[in-house]
XYZ file of C-alpha atoms in Angstrom:
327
model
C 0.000 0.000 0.000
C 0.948 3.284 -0.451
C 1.644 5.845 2.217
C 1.459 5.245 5.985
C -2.261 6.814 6.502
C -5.206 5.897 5.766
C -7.695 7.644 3.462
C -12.173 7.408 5.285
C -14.662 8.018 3.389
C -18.536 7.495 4.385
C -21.221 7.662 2.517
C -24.377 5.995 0.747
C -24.100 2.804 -1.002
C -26.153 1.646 -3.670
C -27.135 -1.143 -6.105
C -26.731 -0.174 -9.889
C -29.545 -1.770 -12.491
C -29.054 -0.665 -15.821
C -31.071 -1.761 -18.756
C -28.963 -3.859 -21.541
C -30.783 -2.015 -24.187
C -32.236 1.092 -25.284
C -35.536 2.080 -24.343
C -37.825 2.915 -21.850
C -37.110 0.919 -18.333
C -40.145 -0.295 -17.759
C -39.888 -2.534 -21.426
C -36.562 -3.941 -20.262
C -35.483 -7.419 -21.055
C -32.769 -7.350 -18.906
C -30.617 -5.405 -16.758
C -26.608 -5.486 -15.931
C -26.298 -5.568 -11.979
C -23.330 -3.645 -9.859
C -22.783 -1.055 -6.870
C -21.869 2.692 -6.805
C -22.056 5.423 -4.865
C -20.016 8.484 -4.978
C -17.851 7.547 -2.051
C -17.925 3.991 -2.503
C -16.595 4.577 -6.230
C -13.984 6.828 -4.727
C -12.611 4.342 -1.887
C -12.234 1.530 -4.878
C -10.583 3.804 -7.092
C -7.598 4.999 -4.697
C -7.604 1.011 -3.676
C -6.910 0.268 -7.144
C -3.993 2.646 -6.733
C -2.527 1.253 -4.245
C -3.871 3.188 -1.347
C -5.302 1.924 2.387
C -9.022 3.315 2.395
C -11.794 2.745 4.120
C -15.566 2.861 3.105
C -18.167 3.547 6.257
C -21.720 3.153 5.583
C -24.708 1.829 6.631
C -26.518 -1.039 4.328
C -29.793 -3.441 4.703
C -29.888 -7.251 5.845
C -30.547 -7.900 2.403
C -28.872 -9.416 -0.988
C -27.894 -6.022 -2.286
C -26.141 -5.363 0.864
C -24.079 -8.711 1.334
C -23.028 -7.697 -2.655
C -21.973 -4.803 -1.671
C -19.879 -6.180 1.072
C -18.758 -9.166 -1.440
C -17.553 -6.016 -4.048
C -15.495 -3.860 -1.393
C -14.220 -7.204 -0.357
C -12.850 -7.598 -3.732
C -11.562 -4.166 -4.631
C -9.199 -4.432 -1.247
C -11.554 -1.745 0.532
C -11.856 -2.045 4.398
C -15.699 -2.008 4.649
C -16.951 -0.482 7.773
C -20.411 -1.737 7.050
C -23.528 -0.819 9.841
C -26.545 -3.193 9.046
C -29.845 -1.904 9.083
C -32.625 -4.892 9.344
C -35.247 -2.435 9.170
C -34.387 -0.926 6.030
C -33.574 -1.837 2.529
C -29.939 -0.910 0.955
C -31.039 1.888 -1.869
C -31.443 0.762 -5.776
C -31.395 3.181 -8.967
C -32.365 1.992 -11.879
C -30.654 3.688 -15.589
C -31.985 3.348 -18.828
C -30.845 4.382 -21.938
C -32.956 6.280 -23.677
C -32.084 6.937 -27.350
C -28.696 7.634 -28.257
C -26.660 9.549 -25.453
C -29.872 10.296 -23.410
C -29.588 8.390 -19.873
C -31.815 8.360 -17.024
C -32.054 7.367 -13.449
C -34.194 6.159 -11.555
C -33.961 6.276 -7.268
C -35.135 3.816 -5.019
C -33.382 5.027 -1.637
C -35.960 7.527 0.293
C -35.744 5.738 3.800
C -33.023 3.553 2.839
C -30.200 2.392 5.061
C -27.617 4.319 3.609
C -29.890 7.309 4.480
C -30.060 6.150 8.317
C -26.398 7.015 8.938
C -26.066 9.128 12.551
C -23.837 10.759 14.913
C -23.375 7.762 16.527
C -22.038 6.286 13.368
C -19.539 8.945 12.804
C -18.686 8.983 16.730
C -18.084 5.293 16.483
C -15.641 5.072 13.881
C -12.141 4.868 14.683
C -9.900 7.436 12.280
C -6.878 5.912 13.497
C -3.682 6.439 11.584
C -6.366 8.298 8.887
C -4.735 11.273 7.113
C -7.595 12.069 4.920
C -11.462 12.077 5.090
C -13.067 12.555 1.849
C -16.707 13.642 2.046
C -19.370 14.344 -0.862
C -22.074 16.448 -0.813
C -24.798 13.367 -1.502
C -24.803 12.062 1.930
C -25.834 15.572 3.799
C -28.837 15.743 1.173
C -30.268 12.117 2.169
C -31.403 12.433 5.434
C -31.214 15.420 8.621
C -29.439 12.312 10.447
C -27.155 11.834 7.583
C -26.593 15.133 7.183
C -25.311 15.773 11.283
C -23.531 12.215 10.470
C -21.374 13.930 7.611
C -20.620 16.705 9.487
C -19.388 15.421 12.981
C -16.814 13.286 10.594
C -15.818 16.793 9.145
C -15.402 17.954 12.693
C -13.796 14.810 14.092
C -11.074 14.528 11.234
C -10.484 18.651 11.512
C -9.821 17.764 15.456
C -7.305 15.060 14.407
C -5.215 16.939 12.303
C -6.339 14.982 9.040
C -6.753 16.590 5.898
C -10.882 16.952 4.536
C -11.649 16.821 0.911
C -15.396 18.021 0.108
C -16.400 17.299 -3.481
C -19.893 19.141 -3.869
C -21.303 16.305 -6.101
C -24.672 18.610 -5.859
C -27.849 16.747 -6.875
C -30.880 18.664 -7.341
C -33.167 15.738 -6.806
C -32.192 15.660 -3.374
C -32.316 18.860 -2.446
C -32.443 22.464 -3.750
C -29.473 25.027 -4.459
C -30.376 27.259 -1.162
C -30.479 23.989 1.176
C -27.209 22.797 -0.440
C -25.357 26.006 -0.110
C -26.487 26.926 3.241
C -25.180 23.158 4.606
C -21.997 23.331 2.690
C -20.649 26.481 3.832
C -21.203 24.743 7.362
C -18.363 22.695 7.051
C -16.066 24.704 4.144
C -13.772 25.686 7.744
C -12.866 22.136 7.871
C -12.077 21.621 4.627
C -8.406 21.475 3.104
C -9.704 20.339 -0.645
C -12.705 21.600 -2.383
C -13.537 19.897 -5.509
C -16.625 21.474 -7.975
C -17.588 21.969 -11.144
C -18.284 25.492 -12.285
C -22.296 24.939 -12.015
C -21.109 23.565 -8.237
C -18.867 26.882 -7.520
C -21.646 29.018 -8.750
C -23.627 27.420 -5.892
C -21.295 28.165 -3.310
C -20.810 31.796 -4.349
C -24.256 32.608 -4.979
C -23.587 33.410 -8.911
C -24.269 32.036 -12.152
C -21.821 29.125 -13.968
C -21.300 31.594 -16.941
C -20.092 34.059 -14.453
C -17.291 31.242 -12.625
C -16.892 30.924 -16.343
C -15.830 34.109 -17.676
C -13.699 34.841 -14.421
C -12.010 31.280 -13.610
C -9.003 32.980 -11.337
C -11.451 35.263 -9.570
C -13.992 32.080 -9.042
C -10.871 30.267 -7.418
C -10.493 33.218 -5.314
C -13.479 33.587 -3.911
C -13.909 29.691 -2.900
C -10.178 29.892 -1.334
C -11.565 32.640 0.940
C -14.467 30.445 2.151
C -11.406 28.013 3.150
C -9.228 27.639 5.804
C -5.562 29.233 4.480
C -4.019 26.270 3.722
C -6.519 24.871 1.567
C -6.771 23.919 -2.012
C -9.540 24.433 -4.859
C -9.781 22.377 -7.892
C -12.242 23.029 -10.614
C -13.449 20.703 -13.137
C -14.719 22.146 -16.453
C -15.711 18.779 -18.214
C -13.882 18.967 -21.829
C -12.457 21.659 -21.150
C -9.965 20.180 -18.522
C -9.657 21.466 -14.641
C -8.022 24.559 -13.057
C -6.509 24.077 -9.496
C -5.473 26.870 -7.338
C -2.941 26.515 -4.710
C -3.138 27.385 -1.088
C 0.140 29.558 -2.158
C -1.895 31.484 -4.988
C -0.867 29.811 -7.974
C -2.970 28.472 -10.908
C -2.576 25.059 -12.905
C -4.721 24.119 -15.986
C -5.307 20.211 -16.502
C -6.460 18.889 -19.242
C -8.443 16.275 -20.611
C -7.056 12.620 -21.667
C -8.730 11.741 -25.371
C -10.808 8.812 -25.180
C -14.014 7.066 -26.950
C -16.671 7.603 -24.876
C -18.666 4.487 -23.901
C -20.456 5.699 -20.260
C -19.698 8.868 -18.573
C -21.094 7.988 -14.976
C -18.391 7.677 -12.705
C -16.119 9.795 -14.447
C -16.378 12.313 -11.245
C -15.459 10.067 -9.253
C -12.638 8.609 -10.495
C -11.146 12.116 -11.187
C -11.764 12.468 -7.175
C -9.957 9.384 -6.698
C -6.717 10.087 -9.166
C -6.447 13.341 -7.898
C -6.594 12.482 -4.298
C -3.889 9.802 -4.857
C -1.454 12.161 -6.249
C -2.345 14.589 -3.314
C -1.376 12.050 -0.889
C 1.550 10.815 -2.756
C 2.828 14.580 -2.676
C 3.252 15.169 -6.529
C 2.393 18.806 -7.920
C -0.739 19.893 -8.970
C 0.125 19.259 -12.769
C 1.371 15.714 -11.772
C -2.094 15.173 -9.673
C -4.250 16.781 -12.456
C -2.980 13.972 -15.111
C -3.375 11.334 -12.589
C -7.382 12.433 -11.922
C -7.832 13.052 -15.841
C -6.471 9.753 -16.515
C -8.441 7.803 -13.628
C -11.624 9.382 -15.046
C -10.680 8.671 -18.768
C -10.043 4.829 -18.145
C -13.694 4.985 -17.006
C -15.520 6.965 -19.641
C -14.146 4.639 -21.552
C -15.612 1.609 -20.063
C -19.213 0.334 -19.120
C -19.929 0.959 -15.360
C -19.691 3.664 -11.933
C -16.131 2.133 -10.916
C -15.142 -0.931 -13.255
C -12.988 0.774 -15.455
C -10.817 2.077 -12.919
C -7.686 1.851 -13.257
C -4.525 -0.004 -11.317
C -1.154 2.299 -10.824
C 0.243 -0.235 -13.541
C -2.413 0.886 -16.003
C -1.518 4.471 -15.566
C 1.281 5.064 -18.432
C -1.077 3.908 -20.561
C -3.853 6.350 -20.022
C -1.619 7.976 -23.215
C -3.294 5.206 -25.526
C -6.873 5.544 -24.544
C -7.981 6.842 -28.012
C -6.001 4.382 -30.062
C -6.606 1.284 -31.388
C -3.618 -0.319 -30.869
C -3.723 -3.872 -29.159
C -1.133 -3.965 -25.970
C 0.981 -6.991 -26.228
């Protein structure tokens, strides 16, 4: 493994059901069965990189949540798994549409993942953890889930551990105001922030065109919502990432070319790469190609996580558009 820490993450996790062909779900033939979850997909990816990670959550005494114990079992995750026998582990269903079009379907109101609690956050033992990466998902599922998410912020802040917040906003969980005024709760504990320019809009009470036309003034503002020391990266989908330093200075990523077969997870894994070169202690440019090459090898590939890739794999993120067959 590498490093001597440990990276937590908690969150919801939930079974994947996605129709094998196009067309409206409910005229399905069959469907392709996995797990995700925005944390869950980012504890597998830094696993696949070599890194000691936990996942915390809470699932149902049910088959979807022994698989998802069987899948972090797999991936080399250390599942700290609560189970709820009153409660079901949440479902979302995805169906391709026509063409490109996607759509999901929840099943997870009053799920276990959503009964996470205080308790839950007070229990687990951050230990040797150097990094707690949180999402802004788990905060919209539940008011206990919510004060769940943030005692972890405040517990890792007391430790000394460094918190990474990706906003990961969903607006079918909660609207814009509720988001913002729960995020800017816990932005003093947080040493990474990690949005999109809709995302930093939300937190500065703006449009996305305006984070847009003003990138350097966007990463500004957000660093002044931040403890000193902390870090803003933000993702501009093809048109790469920008991060700004905790010393003032700018970096650009950019994309890795690849044919794109499913974009979910791509997030995620751009969470995950970038997090591993963060804790490995390479420089922003060195951390950007890592997270744009994590999130490439999964566009690429059907699936939330399964595409990942393994630190071996990374070289050849350069060959992701090509047609060449590695011998």
């Amino acid at each position: 493994m590498t490093g001597h820490g440990r990276v937590f993450t908690a969150g919801e996790a939930i079974v994947r059901l996605v129709s094998e062909q196009y067309g409206p779900l409910e005229h399905a033939g069959s469907v392709s069965v996995g797990v995700g979850g925005a944390e869950l997909n980012v504890a597998i990816g830094l696993a696949r990189l070599g890194h000691a990670v936990t996942f915390a959550g809470v699932v149902g005494d049910d088959a979807w949540g022994r698989r998802v114990a069987r899948e972090l079992n797999a991936e080399g995750v250390h599942g700290l798994r609560r189970t709820d026998p009153g409660a079901y582990t949440a479902a979302y269903g995805r169906e391709r549409r026509s063409g490109a079009l996607c759509r999901a379907h929840y099943l997870r109101i009053g799920s276990a993942g959503s009964r996470l609690t205080v308790d839950d956050a007070e229990s687990w033992d951050l230990t040797d953890v150097d990094t707690v990466h949180l999402t802004g998902i788990t905060p919209a599922l539940s008011t206990t889930a919510r004060d769940c998410w943030h005692h972890l912020a405040q517990r890792a802040a007391g430790t000394g551990a460094e918190v990474s917040l990706d906003v990961n906003y969903r607006s079918r969980l909660w609207s814009r105001d509720q988001a913002a005024e729960v995020l800017h709760e816990v932005l003093p504990d947080v040493t990474l922030l990690i949005a999109g320019t809709d995302e930093a809009a939300l937190l500065l009470s703006c449009l996305a065109d305006d984070v847009g036309q003003d990138l350097p003034g966007a990463a500004s503002a957000l660093r002044a919502l931040l403890p000193r020391q902390a870090d803003v990266l933000i993702k501009l989908g093809l048109d790469g990432s920008l991060h700004a330093g905790a010393d003032g200075s700018l970096t650009r990523g950019r994309t890795v070319p690849v044919s794109a077969v499913d974009a979910v997870g791509a997030g995620d894994a751009f969470a995950a790469g970038y997090l591993s070169g963060w804790r490995e202690g390479l420089t922003p440019d060195e951390r950007l190609h890592r997270a744009h090459t994590a999130a490439a090898f999964v566009v690429g590939s059907a699936g939330d996580w399964e595409g990942l890739p393994r630190r071996d794999e990374l070289p050849e993120g350069i060959g992701l558009d090509d047609q060449e067959v590695r011998r």
